[in-house]
PDB file of C-alpha atoms in Angstrom:
ATOM      1  CA  THR A   1      -7.007  -1.290  -9.403  1.00 89.00           C
ATOM      2  CA  ILE A   2      -3.940  -1.653 -10.830  1.00 93.00           C
ATOM      3  CA  PRO A   3      -4.048  -4.757 -13.132  1.00 94.00           C
ATOM      4  CA  THR A   4      -1.737  -7.114 -13.174  1.00 94.00           C
ATOM      5  CA  GLU A   5      -1.355  -7.710 -16.701  1.00 95.00           C
ATOM      6  CA  MET A   6       0.518  -4.331 -16.417  1.00 92.00           C
ATOM      7  CA  GLY A   7       3.757  -6.288 -15.846  1.00 93.00           C
ATOM      8  CA  LEU A   8       3.225  -7.261 -19.604  1.00 94.00           C
ATOM      9  CA  LEU A   9       4.246  -3.321 -20.936  1.00 95.00           C
ATOM     10  CA  ALA A  10       7.984  -4.367 -20.534  1.00 91.00           C
ATOM     11  CA  ALA A  11       8.855  -0.719 -22.468  1.00 95.00           C
ATOM     12  CA  LEU A  12       7.106   1.251 -20.234  1.00 95.00           C
ATOM     13  CA  VAL A  13       9.315   3.994 -18.948  1.00 95.00           C
ATOM     14  CA  ASN A  14       7.011   6.101 -16.259  1.00 94.00           C
ATOM     15  CA  PHE A  15       3.864   4.981 -14.286  1.00 94.00           C
ATOM     16  CA  GLN A  16       2.388   8.168 -13.147  1.00 93.00           C
ATOM     17  CA  PHE A  17      -1.312   7.786 -11.750  1.00 93.00           C
ATOM     18  CA  ASN A  18      -1.402  10.203  -8.971  1.00 92.00           C
ATOM     19  CA  THR A  19      -4.919  11.522  -7.167  1.00 92.00           C
ATOM     20  CA  ASN A  20      -7.024   8.561  -9.560  1.00 92.00           C
ATOM     21  CA  LEU A  21      -8.637   6.599  -6.592  1.00 91.00           C
ATOM     22  CA  LEU A  22      -7.169   4.167  -7.664  1.00 92.00           C
ATOM     23  CA  ASN A  23      -7.564   1.312  -4.797  1.00 92.00           C
ATOM     24  CA  GLY A  24      -6.585  -2.378  -3.949  1.00 92.00           C
ATOM     25  CA  THR A  25      -2.729  -3.344  -3.710  1.00 92.00           C
ATOM     26  CA  ILE A  26       0.077  -3.395  -6.492  1.00 93.00           C
ATOM     27  CA  PRO A  27       0.521  -6.045  -8.309  1.00 95.00           C
ATOM     28  CA  SER A  28       3.735  -7.919  -8.156  1.00 95.00           C
ATOM     29  CA  SER A  29       3.653  -8.095 -11.848  1.00 96.00           C
ATOM     30  CA  MET A  30       5.687  -4.813 -11.874  1.00 95.00           C
ATOM     31  CA  GLY A  31       8.766  -5.982 -10.735  1.00 95.00           C
ATOM     32  CA  GLN A  32       8.702  -7.570 -14.376  1.00 96.00           C
ATOM     33  CA  LEU A  33       8.716  -3.688 -15.652  1.00 95.00           C
ATOM     34  CA  THR A  34      12.834  -3.494 -15.645  1.00 92.00           C
ATOM     35  CA  ALA A  35      12.871  -0.568 -18.329  1.00 95.00           C
ATOM     36  CA  LEU A  36      10.833   1.425 -15.595  1.00 93.00           C
ATOM     37  CA  TYR A  37      12.377   5.062 -14.562  1.00 92.00           C
ATOM     38  CA  GLY A  38       9.507   6.611 -12.552  1.00 91.00           C
ATOM     39  CA  ILE A  39       6.428   5.235 -10.337  1.00 92.00           C
ATOM     40  CA  GLN A  40       3.950   8.377  -8.872  1.00 91.00           C
ATOM     41  CA  LEU A  41       0.973   6.834  -7.071  1.00 90.00           C
ATOM     42  CA  ASN A  42       0.592   9.665  -4.697  1.00 89.00           C
ATOM     43  CA  ALA A  43      -2.971  10.502  -3.455  1.00 89.00           C
ATOM     44  CA  ASN A  44      -5.263   7.358  -4.144  1.00 89.00           C
ATOM     45  CA  LEU A  45      -6.459   4.516  -2.123  1.00 90.00           C
ATOM     46  CA  LEU A  46      -3.856   1.662  -2.250  1.00 89.00           C
ATOM     47  CA  SER A  47      -3.492  -0.879   0.519  1.00 87.00           C
ATOM     48  CA  GLY A  48      -1.660  -3.458   1.393  1.00 86.00           C
ATOM     49  CA  THR A  49       2.555  -3.609   1.169  1.00 85.00           C
ATOM     50  CA  ILE A  50       5.110  -2.693  -1.801  1.00 87.00           C
ATOM     51  CA  PRO A  51       5.968  -6.225  -3.272  1.00 90.00           C
ATOM     52  CA  PRO A  52       9.421  -7.097  -3.124  1.00 91.00           C
ATOM     53  CA  SER A  53       9.741  -7.593  -6.755  1.00 94.00           C
ATOM     54  CA  LEU A  54       9.703  -4.015  -7.240  1.00 92.00           C
ATOM     55  CA  ALA A  55      13.770  -4.472  -5.932  1.00 91.00           C
ATOM     56  CA  GLN A  56      14.035  -5.669  -9.576  1.00 93.00           C
ATOM     57  CA  LEU A  57      13.838  -2.331 -10.669  1.00 92.00           C
ATOM     58  CA  THR A  58      17.357  -0.893 -10.682  1.00 89.00           C
ATOM     59  CA  LYS A  59      17.068   1.823 -13.240  1.00 90.00           C
ATOM     60  CA  LEU A  60      13.857   3.299 -10.787  1.00 88.00           C
ATOM     61  CA  GLY A  61      15.139   7.232 -10.482  1.00 88.00           C
ATOM     62  CA  TYR A  62      11.756   7.866  -8.496  1.00 87.00           C
ATOM     63  CA  LEU A  63       9.262   6.125  -6.304  1.00 87.00           C
ATOM     64  CA  GLN A  64       6.207   8.342  -4.839  1.00 87.00           C
ATOM     65  CA  PHE A  65       3.564   6.913  -2.996  1.00 84.00           C
ATOM     66  CA  GLN A  66       2.384   9.726  -0.669  1.00 83.00           C
ATOM     67  CA  ASP A  67      -0.889  10.167   0.767  1.00 84.00           C
ATOM     68  CA  ASN A  68      -2.324   7.034   0.237  1.00 81.00           C
ATOM     69  CA  THR A  69      -4.861   4.436   3.045  1.00 81.00           C
ATOM     70  CA  PRO A  70      -3.108   4.783   6.351  1.00 75.00           C
ATOM     71  CA  GLY A  71      -1.160   1.746   6.447  1.00 71.00           C
ATOM     72  CA  PHE A  72      -0.297   1.416   3.234  1.00 79.00           C
ATOM     73  CA  MET A  73       3.201  -0.009   2.178  1.00 71.00           C
ATOM     74  CA  TYR A  74       4.115  -1.031   6.170  1.00 69.00           C
ATOM     75  CA  PRO A  75       6.527  -2.532   6.471  1.00 77.00           C
ATOM     76  CA  VAL A  76       8.681  -1.224   3.012  1.00 80.00           C
ATOM     77  CA  PRO A  77      10.933  -4.409   1.673  1.00 84.00           C
ATOM     78  CA  ALA A  78      14.656  -3.883   2.680  1.00 86.00           C
ATOM     79  CA  ASP A  79      15.302  -4.457  -0.907  1.00 88.00           C
ATOM     80  CA  VAL A  80      13.025  -1.982  -2.192  1.00 85.00           C
ATOM     81  CA  LYS A  81      14.391   0.886   0.258  1.00 83.00           C
ATOM     82  CA  ALA A  82      17.633  -0.233  -0.662  1.00 84.00           C
ATOM     83  CA  LEU A  83      16.987   1.373  -4.234  1.00 84.00           C
ATOM     84  CA  ALA A  84      17.068   5.065  -2.763  1.00 82.00           C
ATOM     85  CA  SER A  85      20.763   4.961  -2.583  1.00 82.00           C
ATOM     86  CA  ALA A  86      21.477   3.310  -5.972  1.00 79.00           C
ATOM     87  CA  PRO A  87      22.842   5.236  -8.963  1.00 78.00           C
ATOM     88  CA  ALA A  88      19.854   5.839 -10.761  1.00 77.00           C
ATOM     89  CA  ALA A  89      17.705   7.158  -7.432  1.00 78.00           C
ATOM     90  CA  ILE A  90      16.827  11.002  -7.368  1.00 76.00           C
ATOM     91  CA  ALA A  91      13.230  10.885  -5.653  1.00 77.00           C
ATOM     92  CA  PHE A  92      12.369   8.300  -3.135  1.00 77.00           C
ATOM     93  CA  ASN A  93       8.949   9.489  -0.638  1.00 73.00           C
ATOM     94  CA  PHE A  94       7.202   6.530   0.872  1.00 67.00           C
ATOM     95  CA  GLY A  95       5.264   9.404   2.477  1.00 63.00           C
ATOM     96  CA  THR A  96       4.746   9.285   6.185  1.00 53.00           C
ATOM     97  CA  LEU A  97       5.045   5.453   7.314  1.00 47.00           C
ATOM     98  CA  VAL A  98       2.315   4.810   9.857  1.00 47.00           C
ATOM     99  CA  GLU A  99       2.186   0.960  11.296  1.00 49.00           C
ATOM    100  CA  PRO A 100      -1.626  -0.122  11.087  1.00 50.00           C
ATOM    101  CA  SER A 101      -3.492  -0.163  14.574  1.00 52.00           C
ATOM    102  CA  PRO A 102      -4.418  -3.849  15.904  1.00 56.00           C
ATOM    103  CA  VAL A 103      -8.142  -4.629  15.479  1.00 56.00           C
ATOM    104  CA  PRO A 104      -9.332  -4.465  18.510  1.00 62.00           C
ATOM    105  CA  PRO A 105     -11.241  -7.530  19.510  1.00 65.00           C
ATOM    106  CA  PRO A 106     -15.060  -7.860  19.818  1.00 70.00           C
ATOM    107  CA  THR A 107     -16.742  -5.840  22.241  1.00 71.00           C
ATOM    108  CA  PRO A 108     -18.850  -8.894  24.542  1.00 73.00           C
ATOM    109  CA  PRO A 109     -22.671  -8.143  24.666  1.00 75.00           C
ATOM    110  CA  PRO A 110     -23.751  -6.916  27.793  1.00 77.00           C
ATOM    111  CA  SER A 111     -25.334  -9.444  30.270  1.00 77.00           C
ATOM    112  CA  PRO A 112     -28.725  -9.263  30.690  1.00 77.00           C
ATOM    113  CA  PRO A 113     -30.389  -8.066  33.292  1.00 76.00           C
ATOM    114  CA  PRO A 114     -31.157 -10.515  36.694  1.00 77.00           C
ATOM    115  CA  SER A 115     -34.194 -11.949  37.075  1.00 76.00           C
ATOM    116  CA  PRO A 116     -36.690 -10.205  39.553  1.00 76.00           C
ATOM    117  CA  PRO A 117     -37.423 -12.110  42.691  1.00 75.00           C
ATOM    118  CA  PRO A 118     -40.421 -14.431  42.975  1.00 76.00           C
ATOM    119  CA  SER A 119     -43.473 -12.787  44.162  1.00 75.00           C
ATOM    120  CA  PRO A 120     -44.617 -13.931  47.281  1.00 76.00           C
ATOM    121  CA  PRO A 121     -47.572 -16.531  47.341  1.00 74.00           C
ATOM    122  CA  PRO A 122     -51.089 -14.899  47.896  1.00 70.00           C
TER     123      PRO A 122
END
């Protein structure tokens, strides 16, 4: 899990934690890391969406989130997508965006078998 306190590391320039089995969501506090130039979180078990606060990272040169949990980051906030065309942008790779499948409704239990007819009197 990425701790919310990560947003307190004001001078952090590179956040690279590929293949570390990180799970959970990306904390919105990462949008406070205004000196951040790169985020690489490939091949983890992240879930949820990209927080819109990452759009504040105008110095971001690369942002990579390949090979995480299916449905992770769908949809990408428009402001975050716009960073890919900012002057600092070098490599923005959101991986394969797959809309999560809806959860099917539960299957009702089967009906009990009908009762046998009454026996004729003796």
